[in-house]
Structure formats: structure tokens, C-alpha cells
CSV table of C-alpha atoms and ligand atoms in Angstrom, one decimal:
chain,number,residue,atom,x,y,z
A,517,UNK,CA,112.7,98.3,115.8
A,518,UNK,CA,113.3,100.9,113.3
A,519,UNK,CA,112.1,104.3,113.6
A,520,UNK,CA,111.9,107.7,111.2
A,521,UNK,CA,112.4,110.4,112.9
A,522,UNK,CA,111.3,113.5,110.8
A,523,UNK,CA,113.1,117.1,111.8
A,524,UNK,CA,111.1,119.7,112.1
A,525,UNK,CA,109.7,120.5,108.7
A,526,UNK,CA,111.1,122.2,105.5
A,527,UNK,CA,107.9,123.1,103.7
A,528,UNK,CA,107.3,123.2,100.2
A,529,UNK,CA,108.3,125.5,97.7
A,530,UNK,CA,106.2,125.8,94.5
A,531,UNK,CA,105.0,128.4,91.7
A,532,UNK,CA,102.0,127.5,92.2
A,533,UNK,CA,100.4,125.1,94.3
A,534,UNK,CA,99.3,122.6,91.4
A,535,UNK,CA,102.6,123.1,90.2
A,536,UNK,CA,104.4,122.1,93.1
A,537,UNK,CA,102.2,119.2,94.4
A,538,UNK,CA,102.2,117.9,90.7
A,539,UNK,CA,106.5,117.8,90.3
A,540,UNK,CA,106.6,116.1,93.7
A,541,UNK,CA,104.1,113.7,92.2
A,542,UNK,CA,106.3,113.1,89.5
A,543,UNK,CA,104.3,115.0,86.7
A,544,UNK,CA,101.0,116.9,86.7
A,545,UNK,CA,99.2,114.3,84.6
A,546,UNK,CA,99.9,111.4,87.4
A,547,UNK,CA,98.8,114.0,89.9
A,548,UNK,CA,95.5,114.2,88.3
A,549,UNK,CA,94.7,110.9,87.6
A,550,UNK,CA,95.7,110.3,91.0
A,551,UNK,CA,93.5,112.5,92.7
A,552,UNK,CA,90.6,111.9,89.6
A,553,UNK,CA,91.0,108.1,91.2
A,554,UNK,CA,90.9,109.0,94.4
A,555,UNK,CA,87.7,111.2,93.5
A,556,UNK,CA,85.7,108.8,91.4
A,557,UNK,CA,85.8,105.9,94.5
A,558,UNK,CA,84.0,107.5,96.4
A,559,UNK,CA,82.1,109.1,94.0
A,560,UNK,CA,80.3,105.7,92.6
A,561,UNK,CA,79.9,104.5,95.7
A,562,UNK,CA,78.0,107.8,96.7
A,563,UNK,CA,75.8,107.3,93.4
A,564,UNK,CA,74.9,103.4,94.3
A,565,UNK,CA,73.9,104.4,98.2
A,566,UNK,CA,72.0,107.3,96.4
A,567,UNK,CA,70.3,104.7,93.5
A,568,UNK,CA,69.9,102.0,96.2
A,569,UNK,CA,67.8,104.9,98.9
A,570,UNK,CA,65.8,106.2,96.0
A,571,UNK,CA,63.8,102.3,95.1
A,572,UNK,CA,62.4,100.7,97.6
A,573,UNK,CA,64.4,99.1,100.1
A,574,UNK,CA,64.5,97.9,104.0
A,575,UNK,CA,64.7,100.2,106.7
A,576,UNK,CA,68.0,98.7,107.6
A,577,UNK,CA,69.6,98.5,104.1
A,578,UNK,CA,68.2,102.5,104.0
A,579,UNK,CA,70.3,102.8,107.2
A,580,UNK,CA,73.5,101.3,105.5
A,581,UNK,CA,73.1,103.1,102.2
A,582,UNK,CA,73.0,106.4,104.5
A,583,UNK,CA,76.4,105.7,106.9
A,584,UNK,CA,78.5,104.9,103.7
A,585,UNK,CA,77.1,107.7,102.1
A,586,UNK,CA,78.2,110.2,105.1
A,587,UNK,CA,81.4,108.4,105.3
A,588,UNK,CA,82.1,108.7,101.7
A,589,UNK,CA,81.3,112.4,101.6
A,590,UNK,CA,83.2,112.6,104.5
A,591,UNK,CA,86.3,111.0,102.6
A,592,UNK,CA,86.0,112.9,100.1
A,593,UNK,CA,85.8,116.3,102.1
A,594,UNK,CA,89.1,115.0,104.1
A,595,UNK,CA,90.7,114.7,100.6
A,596,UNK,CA,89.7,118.1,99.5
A,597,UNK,CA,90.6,119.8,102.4
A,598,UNK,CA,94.2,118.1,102.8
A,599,UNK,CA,94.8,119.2,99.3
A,600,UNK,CA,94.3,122.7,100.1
A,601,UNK,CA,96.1,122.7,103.1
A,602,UNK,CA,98.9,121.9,101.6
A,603,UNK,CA,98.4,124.4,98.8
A,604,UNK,CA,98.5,126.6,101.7
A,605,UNK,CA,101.7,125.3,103.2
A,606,UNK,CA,103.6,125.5,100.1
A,607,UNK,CA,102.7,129.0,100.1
A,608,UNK,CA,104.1,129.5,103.4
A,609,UNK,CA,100.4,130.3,105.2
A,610,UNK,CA,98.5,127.9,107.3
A,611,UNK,CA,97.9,130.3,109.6
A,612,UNK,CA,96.9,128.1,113.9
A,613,UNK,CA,94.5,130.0,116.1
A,614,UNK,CA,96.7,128.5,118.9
A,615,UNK,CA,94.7,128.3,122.4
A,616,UNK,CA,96.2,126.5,125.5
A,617,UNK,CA,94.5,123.0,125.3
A,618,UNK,CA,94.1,120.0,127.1
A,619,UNK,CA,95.3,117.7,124.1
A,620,UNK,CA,92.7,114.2,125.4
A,621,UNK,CA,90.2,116.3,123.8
A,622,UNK,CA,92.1,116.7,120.9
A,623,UNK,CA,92.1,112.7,120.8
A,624,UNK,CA,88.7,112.1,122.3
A,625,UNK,CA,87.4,114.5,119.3
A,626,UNK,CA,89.6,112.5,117.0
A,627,UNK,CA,88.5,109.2,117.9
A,628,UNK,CA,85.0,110.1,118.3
A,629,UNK,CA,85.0,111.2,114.8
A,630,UNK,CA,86.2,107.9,113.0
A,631,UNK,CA,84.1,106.3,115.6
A,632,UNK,CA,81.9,104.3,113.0
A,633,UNK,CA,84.9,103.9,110.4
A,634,UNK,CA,86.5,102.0,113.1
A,635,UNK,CA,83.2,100.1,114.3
A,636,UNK,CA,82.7,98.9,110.6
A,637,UNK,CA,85.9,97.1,110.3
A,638,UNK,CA,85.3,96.0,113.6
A,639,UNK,CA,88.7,97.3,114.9
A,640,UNK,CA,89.1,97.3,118.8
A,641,UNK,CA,89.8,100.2,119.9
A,642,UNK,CA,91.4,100.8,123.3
A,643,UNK,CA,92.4,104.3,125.0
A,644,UNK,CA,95.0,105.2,127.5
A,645,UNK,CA,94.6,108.5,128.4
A,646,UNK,CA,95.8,110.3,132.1
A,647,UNK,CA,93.4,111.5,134.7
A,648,UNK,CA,95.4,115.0,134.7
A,649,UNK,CA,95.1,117.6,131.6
A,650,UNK,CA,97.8,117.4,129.2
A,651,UNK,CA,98.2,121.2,128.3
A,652,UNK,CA,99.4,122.2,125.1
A,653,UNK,CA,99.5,125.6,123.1
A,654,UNK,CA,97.8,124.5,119.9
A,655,UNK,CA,95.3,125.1,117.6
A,656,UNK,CA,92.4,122.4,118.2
A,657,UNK,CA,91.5,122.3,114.7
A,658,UNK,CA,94.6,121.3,113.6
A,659,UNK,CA,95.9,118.9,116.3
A,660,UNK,CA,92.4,117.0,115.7
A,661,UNK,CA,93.3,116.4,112.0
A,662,UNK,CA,96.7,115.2,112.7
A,663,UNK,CA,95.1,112.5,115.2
A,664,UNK,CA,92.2,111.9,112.9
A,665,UNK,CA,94.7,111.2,109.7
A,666,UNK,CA,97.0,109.1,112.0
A,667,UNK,CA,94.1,107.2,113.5
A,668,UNK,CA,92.4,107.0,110.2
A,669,UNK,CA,95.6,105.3,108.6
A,670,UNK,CA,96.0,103.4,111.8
A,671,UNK,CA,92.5,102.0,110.8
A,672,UNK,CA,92.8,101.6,106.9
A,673,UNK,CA,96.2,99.5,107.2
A,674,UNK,CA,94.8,96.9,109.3
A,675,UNK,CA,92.7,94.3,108.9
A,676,UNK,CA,89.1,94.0,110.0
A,677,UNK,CA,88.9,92.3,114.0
A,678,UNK,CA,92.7,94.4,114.5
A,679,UNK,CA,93.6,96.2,117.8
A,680,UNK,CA,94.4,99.9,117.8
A,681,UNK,CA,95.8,101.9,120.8
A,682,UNK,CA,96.1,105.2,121.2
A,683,UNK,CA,98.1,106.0,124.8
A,684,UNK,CA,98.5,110.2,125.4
A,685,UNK,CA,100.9,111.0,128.4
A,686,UNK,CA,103.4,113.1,129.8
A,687,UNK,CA,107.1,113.2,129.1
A,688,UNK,CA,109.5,115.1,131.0
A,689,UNK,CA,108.2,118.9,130.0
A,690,UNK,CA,106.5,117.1,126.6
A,691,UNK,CA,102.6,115.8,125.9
A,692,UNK,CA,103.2,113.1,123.8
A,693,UNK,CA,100.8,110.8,121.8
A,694,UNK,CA,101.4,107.0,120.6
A,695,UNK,CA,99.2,106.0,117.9
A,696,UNK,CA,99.7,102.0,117.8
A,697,UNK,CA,98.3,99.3,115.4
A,698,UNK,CA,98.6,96.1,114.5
A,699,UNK,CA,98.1,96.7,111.3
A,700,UNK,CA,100.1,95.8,108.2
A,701,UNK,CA,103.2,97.3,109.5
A,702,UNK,CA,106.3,99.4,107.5
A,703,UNK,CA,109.2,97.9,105.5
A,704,UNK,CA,112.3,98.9,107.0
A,705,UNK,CA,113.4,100.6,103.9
A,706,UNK,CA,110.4,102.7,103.8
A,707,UNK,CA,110.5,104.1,107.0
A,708,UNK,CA,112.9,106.9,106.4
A,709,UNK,CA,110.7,108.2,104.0
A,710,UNK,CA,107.1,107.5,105.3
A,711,UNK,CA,106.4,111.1,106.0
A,712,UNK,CA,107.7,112.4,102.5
A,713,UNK,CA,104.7,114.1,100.2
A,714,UNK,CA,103.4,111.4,97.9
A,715,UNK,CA,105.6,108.8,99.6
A,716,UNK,CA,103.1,105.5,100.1
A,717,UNK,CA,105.2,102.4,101.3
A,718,UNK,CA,102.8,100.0,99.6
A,719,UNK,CA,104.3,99.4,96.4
A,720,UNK,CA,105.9,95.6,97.4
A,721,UNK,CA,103.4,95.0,99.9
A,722,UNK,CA,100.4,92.8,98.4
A,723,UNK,CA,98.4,94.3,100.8
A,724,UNK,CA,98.3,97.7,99.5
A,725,UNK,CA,95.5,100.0,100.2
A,726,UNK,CA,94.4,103.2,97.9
A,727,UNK,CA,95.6,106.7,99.1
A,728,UNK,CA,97.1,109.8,97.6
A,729,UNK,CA,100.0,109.9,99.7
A,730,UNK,CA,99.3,113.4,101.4
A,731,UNK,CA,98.1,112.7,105.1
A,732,UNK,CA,101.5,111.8,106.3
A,733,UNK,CA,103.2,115.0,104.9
A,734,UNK,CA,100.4,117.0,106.5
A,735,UNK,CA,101.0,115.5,109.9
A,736,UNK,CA,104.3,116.2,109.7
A,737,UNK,CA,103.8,119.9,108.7
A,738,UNK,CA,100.9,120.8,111.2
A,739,UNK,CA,103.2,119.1,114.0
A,740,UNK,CA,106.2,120.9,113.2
A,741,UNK,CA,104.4,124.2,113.0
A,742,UNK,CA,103.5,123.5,116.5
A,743,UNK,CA,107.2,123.0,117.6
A,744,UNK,CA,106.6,119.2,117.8
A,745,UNK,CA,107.7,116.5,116.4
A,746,UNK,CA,106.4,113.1,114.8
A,747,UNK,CA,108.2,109.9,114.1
A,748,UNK,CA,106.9,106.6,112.6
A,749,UNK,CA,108.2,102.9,114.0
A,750,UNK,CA,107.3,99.5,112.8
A,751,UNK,CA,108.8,96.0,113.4
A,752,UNK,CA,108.2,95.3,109.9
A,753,UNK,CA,105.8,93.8,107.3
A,754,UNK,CA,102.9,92.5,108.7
A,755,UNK,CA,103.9,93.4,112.3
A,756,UNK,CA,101.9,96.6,112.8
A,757,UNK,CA,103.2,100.4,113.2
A,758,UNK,CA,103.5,103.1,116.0
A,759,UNK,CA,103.1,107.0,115.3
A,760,UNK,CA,104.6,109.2,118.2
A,761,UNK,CA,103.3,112.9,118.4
A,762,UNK,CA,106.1,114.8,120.8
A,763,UNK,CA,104.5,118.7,121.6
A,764,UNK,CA,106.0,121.1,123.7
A,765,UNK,CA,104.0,120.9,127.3
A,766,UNK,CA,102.3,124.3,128.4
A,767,UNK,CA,103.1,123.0,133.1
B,1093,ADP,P1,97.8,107.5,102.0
B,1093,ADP,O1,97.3,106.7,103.2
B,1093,ADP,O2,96.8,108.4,101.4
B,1093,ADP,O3,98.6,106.7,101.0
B,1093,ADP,P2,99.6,108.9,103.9
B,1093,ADP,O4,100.5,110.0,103.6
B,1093,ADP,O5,98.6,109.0,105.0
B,1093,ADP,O6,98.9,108.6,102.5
B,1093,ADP,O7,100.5,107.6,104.2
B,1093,ADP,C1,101.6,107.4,103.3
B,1093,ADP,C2,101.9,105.9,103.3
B,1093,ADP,O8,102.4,105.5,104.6
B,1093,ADP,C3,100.7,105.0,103.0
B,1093,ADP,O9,100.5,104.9,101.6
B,1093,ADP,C4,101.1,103.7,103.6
B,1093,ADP,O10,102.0,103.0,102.7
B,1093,ADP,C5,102.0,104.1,104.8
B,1093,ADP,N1,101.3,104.1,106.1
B,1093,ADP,C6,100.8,105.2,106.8
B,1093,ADP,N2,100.2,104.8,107.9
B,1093,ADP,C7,100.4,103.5,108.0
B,1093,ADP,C8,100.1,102.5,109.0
B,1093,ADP,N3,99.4,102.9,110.2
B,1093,ADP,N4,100.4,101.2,108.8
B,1093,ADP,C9,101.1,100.9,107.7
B,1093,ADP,N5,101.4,101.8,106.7
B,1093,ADP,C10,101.1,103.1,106.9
């Protein structure tokens, strides 16, 4: 198995935020026709539910029309917001309201909030979480994003009927939590650089999904601000992926 194993982070430096999240693009016009892509998506498919729930249509097609509409909006919120966190970062302010914090409810919050994301692609979904509180000294906000963009990729790079697992538990004087699919997996060459801003492993994999490359480098950041640590491990292509959140226990 090869695993990345991400030190604890060196944030990013930059004039300006567009600046800086542009050059590690690779140039500010890719950056915006990157996120202008990742914009119009969900976008149409906002005006179509919004066409489709203004004729006259079936109660249940109504009802369909409405949950991709809210998880469109939602996508494109997520988007929006990880962009400006990481504005934030790169200017050296992404400021926790740290609390201690049993971190299942972190997860629980997490998984309840991709709940029907991961019912329409008819993932399984199983949970391992201990009987005792895992105490952390976090800020809830933050630790729920991390889960929610690890158990969204976890979701979005495997196939419809695929298992997901997400195990919390205590290590020594750590809290740690495995985020496990079995999903499209990670090239060994990739790996090292899975977490890098931008970075998306897809390029040689036919299987490649749409993205802007962000979530990864914001998981990364939020964890090591935390004193954590996260690290990526996949058998290979095709052979599904593990994401292991280490945080410093609050016994
Ligand atoms: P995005 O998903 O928007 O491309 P991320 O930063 O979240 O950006 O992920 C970076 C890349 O890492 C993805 O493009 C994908 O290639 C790879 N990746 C992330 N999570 C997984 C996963 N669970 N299984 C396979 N590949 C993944």
C-alpha cells in the first residue's frame, strides 16, 4: 500500500488571493475558466430543475427537480466558500473558534449532511464509531468541512451501488478518523501529491470526475491548523482509497 503523508502545512503565500490561487493554477485565465466551468454545471442544471418546476409536472418529478436543485446550490455554495477560505489562508487568517468537542458529532454532522448525495448514488454507507466521546479541541465548523469534503470525494470517486466506511477511534493519546471507499482508487504516482492545491489525480484515469482541485488542500490546511495530520492511501487504480485524519486527543 502506498501512502502520502502530508507534514503539517506550509500555507500559501500570495499578493493577492486571485493572484496566488491563479499562479498555482498555472495562469489566471485557466483559473477562471476553471472555476467559470465549475460554476456553469451547476448553474444549467439549476435553470432546468427551475424550467422543469415552473410547467406542469408530477408531484414526484416536482420532488426531484427540488433535491437537485438544493444539492446544486449546495455545490455551488461549497465551491464558493472553499474559494474563500483559501483566500483566507493565503493571507495567513482563518481564524478556529476552538471548543473541546466530541469529534462523532463532527462525523455524524458530516455524514448527515451528504446524506441524500450519498442515497442518490445509492452508496452504502456504514459507520464505526466508539461508544465513549472522542474529545478533541477544535472548531466544529471546520472539522465538519474537512469530513464533509473527504466524505464528499469519498462519494464522487465511486461508482453508484459502492461501499463507504467511515471508522472514528482512539489511538494512543490521538482521535483519529478513516475515511474508506471503494471507489476509483489513486495511482501510486499521484499519491505524493494528492493534497497539493489544484493537484487532481485524474488526468490518466478514464474515469475522471470534474473538480477544481481545492478540497484536498483545504483539508490538509484546516487539519494542520488543528495540530493534526492527514494522509491519503490507495492500493491503486480501481482499488479504492483511505483518508486518515490524526488530531491531538483532549483525555
Ligand atoms: P476535486 O475533487 O475538486 O478535484 P480535491 O482537492 O478534493 O479536488 O481532490 C483532488 C484530487 O484527488 C481529485 O481530483 C481526485 O483526482 C483525487 N481524489 C480525491 N479524493 C479521492 C478519492 N476518494 N478517490 C479517488 N481519488 C480521489
Amino acid at each position: 500500500m502506498v501512502v502520502s503523508d502530508v507534514a503539517p502545512g506550509r500555507l500559501y503565500l500570495a499578493r493577492t488571493p486571485v493572484d496566488g490561487l491563479a499562479r498555482a493554477h498555472g495562469g489566471k485565465d485557466e483559473f477562471l475558466a476553471a472555476v467559470c466551468h465549475e460554476l456553469r454545471c451547476p448553474l444549467a442544471a439549476i435553470q432546468n430543475a427551475s424550467r422543469l418546476l415552473s410547467s406542469d409536472v408530477e408531484p414526484a418529478a416536482r420532488l426531484k427537480a427540488q433535491v437537485l436543485m438544493e444539492r446544486q446550490i449546495r455545490r455551488m455554495t461549497q465551491l464558493l466558500g472553499d474559494l474563500q477560505d483559501l483566500s483566507r489562508i493565503s493571507h495567513g487568517g482563518l481564524p478556529l473558534r476552538r471548543e473541546r468537542l466530541d469529534l462523532r458529532s463532527a462525523v455524524g454532522n458530516a455524514i448527515e449532511t451528504l446524506d441524500s448525495d450519498i442515497k442518490a448514488r445509492d452508496h452504502q454507507l456504514t459507520a464505526v464509531l466508539p461508544d465513549a466521546p472522542l474529545w478533541v479541541y477544535a472548531d466544529p465548523l471546520r472539522l465538519e468541512q474537512v469530513f464533509v469534503n473527504l466524505l464528499s470525494n469519498a462519494s464522487k470517486y465511486t461508482d453508484a451501488g459502492g461501499e463507504l466506511t467511515v471508522r472514528a477511534h482512539r489511538q494512543d493519546d490521538l482521535a483519529v478518523v478513516r475515511i474508506r471507499d471503494s471507489g476509483i482508487g489513486i495511482a501510486p504516482e499521484a499519491l505524493p501529491f494528492i493534497f497539493d492545491l489544484f493537484r487532481q489525480a485524474d488526468a490518466g484515469n478514464p474515469r475522471s470526475r470534474s473538480g477544481l482541485g481545492i478540497g484536498l488542500a483545504l483539508v490538509r490546511d484546516i487539519v494542520s491548523l488543528h495540530g493534526g495530520r492527514v494522509t491519503a492511501a490507495s492500493e491503486g487504480i480501481g482499488r479504492g482509497s483511505e483518508f486518515a485524519v490524526q488530531l491531538p486527543g483532549e483525555y
